[in-house]
mmCIF file of C-alpha atoms in Angstrom:
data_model
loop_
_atom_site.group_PDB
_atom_site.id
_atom_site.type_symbol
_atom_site.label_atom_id
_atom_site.label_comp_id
_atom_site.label_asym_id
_atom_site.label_seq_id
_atom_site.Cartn_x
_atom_site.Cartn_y
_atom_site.Cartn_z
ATOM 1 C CA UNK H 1 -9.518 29.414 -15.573
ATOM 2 C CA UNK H 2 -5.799 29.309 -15.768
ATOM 3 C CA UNK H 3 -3.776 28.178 -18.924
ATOM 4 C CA UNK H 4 -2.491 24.156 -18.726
ATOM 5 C CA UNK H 5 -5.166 23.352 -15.708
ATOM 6 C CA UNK H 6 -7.946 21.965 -15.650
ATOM 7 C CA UNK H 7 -11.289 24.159 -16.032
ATOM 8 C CA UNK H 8 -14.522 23.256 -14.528
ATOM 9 C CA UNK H 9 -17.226 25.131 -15.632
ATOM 10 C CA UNK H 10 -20.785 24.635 -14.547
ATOM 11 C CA UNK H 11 -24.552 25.341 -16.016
ATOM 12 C CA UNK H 12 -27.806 25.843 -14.478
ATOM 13 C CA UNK H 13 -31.026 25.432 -16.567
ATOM 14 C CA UNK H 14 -34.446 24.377 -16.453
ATOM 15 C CA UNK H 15 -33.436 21.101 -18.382
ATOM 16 C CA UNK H 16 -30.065 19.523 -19.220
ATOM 17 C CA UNK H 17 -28.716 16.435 -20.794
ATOM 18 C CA UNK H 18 -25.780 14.338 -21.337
ATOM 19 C CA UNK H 19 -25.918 14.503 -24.930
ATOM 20 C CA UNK H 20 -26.107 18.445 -24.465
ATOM 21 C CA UNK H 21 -22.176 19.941 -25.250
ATOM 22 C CA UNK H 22 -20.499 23.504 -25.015
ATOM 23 C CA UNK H 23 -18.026 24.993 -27.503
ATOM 24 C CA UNK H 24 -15.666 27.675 -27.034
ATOM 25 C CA UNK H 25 -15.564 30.770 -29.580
ATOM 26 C CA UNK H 26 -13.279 33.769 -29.448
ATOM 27 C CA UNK H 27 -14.943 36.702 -27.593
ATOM 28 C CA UNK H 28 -14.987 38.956 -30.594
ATOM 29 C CA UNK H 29 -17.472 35.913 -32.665
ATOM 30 C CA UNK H 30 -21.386 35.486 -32.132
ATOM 31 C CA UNK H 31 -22.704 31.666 -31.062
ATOM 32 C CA UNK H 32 -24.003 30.024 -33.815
ATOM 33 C CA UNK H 33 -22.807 31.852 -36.833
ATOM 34 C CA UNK H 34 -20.395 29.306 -38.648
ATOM 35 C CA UNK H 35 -17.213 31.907 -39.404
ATOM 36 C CA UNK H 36 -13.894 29.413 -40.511
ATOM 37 C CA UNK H 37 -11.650 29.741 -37.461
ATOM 38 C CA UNK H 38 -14.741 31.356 -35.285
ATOM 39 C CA UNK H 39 -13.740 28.647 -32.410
ATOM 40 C CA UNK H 40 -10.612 28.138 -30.942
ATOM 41 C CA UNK H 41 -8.831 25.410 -32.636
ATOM 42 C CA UNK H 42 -7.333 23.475 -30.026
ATOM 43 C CA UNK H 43 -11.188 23.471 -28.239
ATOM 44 C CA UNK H 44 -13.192 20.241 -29.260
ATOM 45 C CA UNK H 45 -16.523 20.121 -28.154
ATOM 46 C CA UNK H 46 -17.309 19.158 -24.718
ATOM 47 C CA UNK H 47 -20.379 17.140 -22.711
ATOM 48 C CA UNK H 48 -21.371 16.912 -19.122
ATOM 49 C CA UNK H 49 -19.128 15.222 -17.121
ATOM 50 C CA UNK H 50 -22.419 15.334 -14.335
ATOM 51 C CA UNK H 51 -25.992 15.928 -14.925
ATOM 52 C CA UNK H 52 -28.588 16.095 -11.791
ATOM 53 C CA UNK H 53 -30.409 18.916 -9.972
ATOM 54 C CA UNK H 54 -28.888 21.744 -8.800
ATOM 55 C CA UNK H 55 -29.211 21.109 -5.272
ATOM 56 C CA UNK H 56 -27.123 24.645 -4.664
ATOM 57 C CA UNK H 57 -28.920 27.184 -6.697
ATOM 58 C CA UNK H 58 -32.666 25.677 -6.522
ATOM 59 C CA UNK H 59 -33.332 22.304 -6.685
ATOM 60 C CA UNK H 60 -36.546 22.958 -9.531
ATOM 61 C CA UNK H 61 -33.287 23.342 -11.691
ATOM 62 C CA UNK H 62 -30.916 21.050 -13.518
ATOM 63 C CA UNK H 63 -26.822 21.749 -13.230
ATOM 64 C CA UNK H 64 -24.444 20.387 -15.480
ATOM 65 C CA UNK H 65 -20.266 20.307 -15.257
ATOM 66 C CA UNK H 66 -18.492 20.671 -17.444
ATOM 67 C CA UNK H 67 -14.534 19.745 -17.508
ATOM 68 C CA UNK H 68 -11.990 21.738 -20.084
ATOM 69 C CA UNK H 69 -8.678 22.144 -20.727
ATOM 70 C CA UNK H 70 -7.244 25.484 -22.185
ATOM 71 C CA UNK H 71 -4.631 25.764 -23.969
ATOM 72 C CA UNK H 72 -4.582 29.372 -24.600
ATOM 73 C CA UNK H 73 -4.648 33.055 -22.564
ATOM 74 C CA UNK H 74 -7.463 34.764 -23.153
ATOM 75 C CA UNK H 75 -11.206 35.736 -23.297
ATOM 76 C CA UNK H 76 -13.522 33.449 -25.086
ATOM 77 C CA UNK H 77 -17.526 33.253 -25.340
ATOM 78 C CA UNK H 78 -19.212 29.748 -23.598
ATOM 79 C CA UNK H 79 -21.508 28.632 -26.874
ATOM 80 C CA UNK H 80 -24.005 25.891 -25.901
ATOM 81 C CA UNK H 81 -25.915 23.131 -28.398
ATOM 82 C CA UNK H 82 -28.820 21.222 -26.778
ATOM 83 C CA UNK H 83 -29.589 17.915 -27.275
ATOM 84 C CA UNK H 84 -32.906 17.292 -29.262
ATOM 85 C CA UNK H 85 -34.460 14.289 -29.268
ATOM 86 C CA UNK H 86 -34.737 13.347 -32.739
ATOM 87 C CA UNK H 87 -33.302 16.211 -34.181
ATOM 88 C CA UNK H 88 -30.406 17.465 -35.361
ATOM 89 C CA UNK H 89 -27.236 16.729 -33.919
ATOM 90 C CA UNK H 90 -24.765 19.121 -32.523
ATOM 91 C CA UNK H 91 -21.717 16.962 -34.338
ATOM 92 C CA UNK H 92 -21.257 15.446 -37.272
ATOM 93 C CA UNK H 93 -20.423 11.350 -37.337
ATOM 94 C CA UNK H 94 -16.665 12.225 -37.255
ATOM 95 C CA UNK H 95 -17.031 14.870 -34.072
ATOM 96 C CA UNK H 96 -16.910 17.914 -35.919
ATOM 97 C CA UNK H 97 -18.928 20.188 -34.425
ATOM 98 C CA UNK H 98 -22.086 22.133 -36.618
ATOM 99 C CA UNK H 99 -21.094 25.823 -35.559
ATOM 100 C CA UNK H 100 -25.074 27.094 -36.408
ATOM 101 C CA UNK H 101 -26.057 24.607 -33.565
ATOM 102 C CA UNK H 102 -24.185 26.712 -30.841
ATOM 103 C CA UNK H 103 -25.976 29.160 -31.078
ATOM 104 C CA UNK H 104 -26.769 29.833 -27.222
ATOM 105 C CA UNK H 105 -24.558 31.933 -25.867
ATOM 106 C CA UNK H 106 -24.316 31.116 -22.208
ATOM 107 C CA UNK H 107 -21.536 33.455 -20.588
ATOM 108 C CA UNK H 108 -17.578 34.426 -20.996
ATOM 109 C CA UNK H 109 -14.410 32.904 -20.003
ATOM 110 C CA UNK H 110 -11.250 34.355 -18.925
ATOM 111 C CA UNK H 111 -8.030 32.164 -19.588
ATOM 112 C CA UNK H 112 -5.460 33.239 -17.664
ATOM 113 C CA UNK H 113 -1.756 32.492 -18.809
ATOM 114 C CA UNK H 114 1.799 33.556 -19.905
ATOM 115 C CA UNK H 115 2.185 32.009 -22.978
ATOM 116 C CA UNK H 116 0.296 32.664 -26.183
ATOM 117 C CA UNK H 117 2.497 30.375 -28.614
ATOM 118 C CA UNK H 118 5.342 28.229 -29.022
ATOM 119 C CA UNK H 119 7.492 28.336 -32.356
ATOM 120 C CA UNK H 120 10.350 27.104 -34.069
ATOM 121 C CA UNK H 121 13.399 30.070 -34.179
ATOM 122 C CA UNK H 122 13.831 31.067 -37.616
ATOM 123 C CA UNK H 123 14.610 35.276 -36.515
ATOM 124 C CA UNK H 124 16.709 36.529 -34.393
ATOM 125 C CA UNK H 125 15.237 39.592 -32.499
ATOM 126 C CA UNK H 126 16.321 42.368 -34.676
ATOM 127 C CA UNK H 127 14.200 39.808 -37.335
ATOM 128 C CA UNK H 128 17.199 38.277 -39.366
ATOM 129 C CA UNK H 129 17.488 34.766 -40.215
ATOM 130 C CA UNK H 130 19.016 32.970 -37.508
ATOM 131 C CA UNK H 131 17.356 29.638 -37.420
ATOM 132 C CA UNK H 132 18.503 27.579 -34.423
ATOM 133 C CA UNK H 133 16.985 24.132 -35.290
ATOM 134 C CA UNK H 134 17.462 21.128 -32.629
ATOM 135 C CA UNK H 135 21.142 19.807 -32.401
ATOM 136 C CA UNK H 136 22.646 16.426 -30.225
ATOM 137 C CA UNK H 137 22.948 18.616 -27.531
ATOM 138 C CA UNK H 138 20.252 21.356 -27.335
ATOM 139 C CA UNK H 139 16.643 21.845 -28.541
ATOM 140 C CA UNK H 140 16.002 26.078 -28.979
ATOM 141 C CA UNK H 141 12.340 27.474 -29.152
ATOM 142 C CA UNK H 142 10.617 30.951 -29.409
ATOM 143 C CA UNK H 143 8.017 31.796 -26.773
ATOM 144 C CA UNK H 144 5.320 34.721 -27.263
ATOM 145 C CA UNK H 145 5.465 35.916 -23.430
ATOM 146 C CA UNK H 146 1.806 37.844 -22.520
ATOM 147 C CA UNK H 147 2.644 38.264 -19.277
ATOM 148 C CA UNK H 148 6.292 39.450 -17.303
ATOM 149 C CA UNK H 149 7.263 38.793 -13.625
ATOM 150 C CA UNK H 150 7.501 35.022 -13.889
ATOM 151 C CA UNK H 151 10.156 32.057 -15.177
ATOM 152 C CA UNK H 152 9.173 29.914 -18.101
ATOM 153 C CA UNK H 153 10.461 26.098 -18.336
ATOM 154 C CA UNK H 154 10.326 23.890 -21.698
ATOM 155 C CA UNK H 155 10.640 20.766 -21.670
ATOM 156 C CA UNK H 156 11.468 18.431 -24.550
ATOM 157 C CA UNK H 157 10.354 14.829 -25.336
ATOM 158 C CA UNK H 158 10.468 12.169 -28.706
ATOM 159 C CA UNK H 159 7.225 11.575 -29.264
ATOM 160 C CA UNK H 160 3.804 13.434 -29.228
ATOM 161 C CA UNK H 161 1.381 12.968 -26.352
ATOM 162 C CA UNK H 162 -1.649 11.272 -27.145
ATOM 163 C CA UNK H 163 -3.886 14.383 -25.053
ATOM 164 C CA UNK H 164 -3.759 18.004 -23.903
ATOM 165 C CA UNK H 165 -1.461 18.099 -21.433
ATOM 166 C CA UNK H 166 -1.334 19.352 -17.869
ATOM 167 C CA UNK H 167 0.855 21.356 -15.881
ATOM 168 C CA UNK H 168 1.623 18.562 -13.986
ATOM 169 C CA UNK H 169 2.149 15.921 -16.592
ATOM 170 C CA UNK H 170 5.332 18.787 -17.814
ATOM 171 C CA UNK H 171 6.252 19.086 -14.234
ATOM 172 C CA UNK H 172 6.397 14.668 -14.189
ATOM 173 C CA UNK H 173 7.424 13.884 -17.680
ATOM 174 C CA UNK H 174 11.657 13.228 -16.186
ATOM 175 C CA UNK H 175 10.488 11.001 -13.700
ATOM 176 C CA UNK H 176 10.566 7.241 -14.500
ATOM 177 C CA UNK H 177 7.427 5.606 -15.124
ATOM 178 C CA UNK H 178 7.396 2.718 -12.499
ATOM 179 C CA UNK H 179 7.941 5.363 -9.572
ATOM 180 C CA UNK H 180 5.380 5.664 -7.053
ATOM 181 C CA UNK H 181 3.227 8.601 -7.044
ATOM 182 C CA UNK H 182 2.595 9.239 -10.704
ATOM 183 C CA UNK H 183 -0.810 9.297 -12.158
ATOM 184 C CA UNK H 184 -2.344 7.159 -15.353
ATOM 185 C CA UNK H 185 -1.997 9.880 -17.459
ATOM 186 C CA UNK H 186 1.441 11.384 -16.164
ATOM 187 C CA UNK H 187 2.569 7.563 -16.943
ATOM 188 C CA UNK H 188 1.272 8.003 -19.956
ATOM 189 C CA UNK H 189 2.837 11.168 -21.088
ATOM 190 C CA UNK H 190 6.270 10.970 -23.023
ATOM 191 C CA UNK H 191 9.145 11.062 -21.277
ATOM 192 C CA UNK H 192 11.259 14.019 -21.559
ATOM 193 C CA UNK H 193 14.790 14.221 -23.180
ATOM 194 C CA UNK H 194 15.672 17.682 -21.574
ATOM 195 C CA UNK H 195 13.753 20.487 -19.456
ATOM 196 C CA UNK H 196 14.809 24.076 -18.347
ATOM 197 C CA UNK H 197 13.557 26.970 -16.408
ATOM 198 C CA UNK H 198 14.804 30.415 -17.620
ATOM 199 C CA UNK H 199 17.206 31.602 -15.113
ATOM 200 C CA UNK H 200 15.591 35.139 -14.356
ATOM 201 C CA UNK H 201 11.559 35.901 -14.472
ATOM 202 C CA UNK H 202 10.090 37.542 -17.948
ATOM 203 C CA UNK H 203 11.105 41.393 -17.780
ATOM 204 C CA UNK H 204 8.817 42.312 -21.162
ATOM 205 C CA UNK H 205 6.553 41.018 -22.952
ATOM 206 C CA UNK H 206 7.143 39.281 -26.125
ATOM 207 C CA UNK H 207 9.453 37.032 -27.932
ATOM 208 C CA UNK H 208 11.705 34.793 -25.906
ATOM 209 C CA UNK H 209 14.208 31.925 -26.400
ATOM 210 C CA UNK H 210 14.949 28.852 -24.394
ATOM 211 C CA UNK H 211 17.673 26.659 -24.946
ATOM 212 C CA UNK H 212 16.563 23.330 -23.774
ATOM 213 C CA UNK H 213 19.801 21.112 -23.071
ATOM 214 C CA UNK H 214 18.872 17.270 -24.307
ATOM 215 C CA UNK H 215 19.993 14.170 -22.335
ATOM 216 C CA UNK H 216 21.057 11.898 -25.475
ATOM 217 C CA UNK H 217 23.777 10.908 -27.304
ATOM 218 C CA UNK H 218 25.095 11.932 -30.643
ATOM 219 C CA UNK H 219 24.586 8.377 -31.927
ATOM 220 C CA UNK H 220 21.107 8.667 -31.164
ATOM 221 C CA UNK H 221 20.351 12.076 -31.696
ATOM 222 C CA UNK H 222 21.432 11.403 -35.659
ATOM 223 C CA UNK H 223 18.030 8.751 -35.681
ATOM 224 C CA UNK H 224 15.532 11.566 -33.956
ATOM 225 C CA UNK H 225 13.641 13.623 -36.876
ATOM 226 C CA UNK H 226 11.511 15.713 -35.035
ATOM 227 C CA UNK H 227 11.113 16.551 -31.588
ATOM 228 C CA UNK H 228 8.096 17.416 -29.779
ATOM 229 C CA UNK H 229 8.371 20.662 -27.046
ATOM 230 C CA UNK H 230 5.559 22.093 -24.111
ATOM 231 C CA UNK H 231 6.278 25.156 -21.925
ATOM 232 C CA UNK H 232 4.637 26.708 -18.517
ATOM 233 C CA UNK H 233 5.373 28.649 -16.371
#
């Protein structure tokens, strides 16, 4: 799967439900043993979107799909909780998910991506304090770079999204809400104050800066406390 798309992945098994979910753990973890942190923390644990037979592999099986969205680059192991009638359930009442139910490990998945985080810039690159916080005119942010060859572009908006964004929600987010062509959710996605592409492709890997220019004024700028920031590439 590629980073900021979405990720369909699919099951075969003699039986399946659509109380059955998946969970995503770093490679280096086993399925079912509860380690803090041994799932990726921006993975929530997913159901079917479609249960039937598998009418492509052999139709004496079921086939369940399964629709993610990953956030970062990377290899991670495909953990799998079935549903038991009666017994116990793979999340607790609030959604949090009981790590020593996962315990079937199913498969790995490669993320493919560019970027493995996005930080404030508090060091410069010889690592001395040079923090370059938001102004009225220009938003600044450090990008961990995995891969080189291609441009990045940030873009900046007021408010948080409500859900994982896409690609194309970033790609969307300057173009008014009432024009035609837009999705639900790229309606729903903040609109941005600023966006920009790095002007030559990634030549190492690593730390970079972007220096998002914002379209507001001073006067409102001084009312903004935070502001929220996505890249891609």
């Amino acid at each position: 799967c590629h980073q900021g798309d979405p990720c369909e992945l699919k099951l075969s098994a003699q039986s399946l439900h659509a109380l059955d979910y998946i969970l995503l753990f770093d490679q280096g973890q086993t399925c079912g043993v509860p380690w803090p942190n041994s799932s990726a923390n921006w993975m929530v644990a997913r159901r079917p979107s479609v249960v039937g037979r598998d009418l492509i592999t052999s139709e004496d099986l079921m086939s369940a799909t399964f629709l993610l969205q990953v956030l970062e680059p990377g290899m991670y192991r495909i953990c799998f909780c079935a549903h038991i009638l009666g017994g116990p359930s793979c999340l607790s009442s609030n959604a949090v998910p009981y790590h020593h139910r996962f315990g079937h490990d199913v498969g790995i998945l490669e993320v493919r991506g560019v970027i493995a985080a996005i930080r404030e810039v508090t060091l410069d690159f010889k690592g001395l304090s040079a923090p370059l916080p938001a102004t009225p005119f220009a938003a600044s942010v450090e990008v961990e770079a995995v891969l080189v060859g291609v441009r990045l572009t940030c873009v900046v908006a007021q408010s948080a999204a409500l859900f994982l964004p896409r690609r194309s929600d970033l790609q969307n987010c300057s173009v008014p809400r009432e024009a035609q062509g837009l999705s639900d959710r790229q309606r729903r996605f903040p609109r941005c104050l600023g966006t920009k592409t790095t002007p030559n492709a990634i030549s190492q890997k690593g730390k970079v800066h972007v220096h998002v220019p914002l379209t507001v004024v001073p006067e409102d700028a001084v009312k903004i406390s935070q502001l929220h920031v996505w890249c891609y590439c």
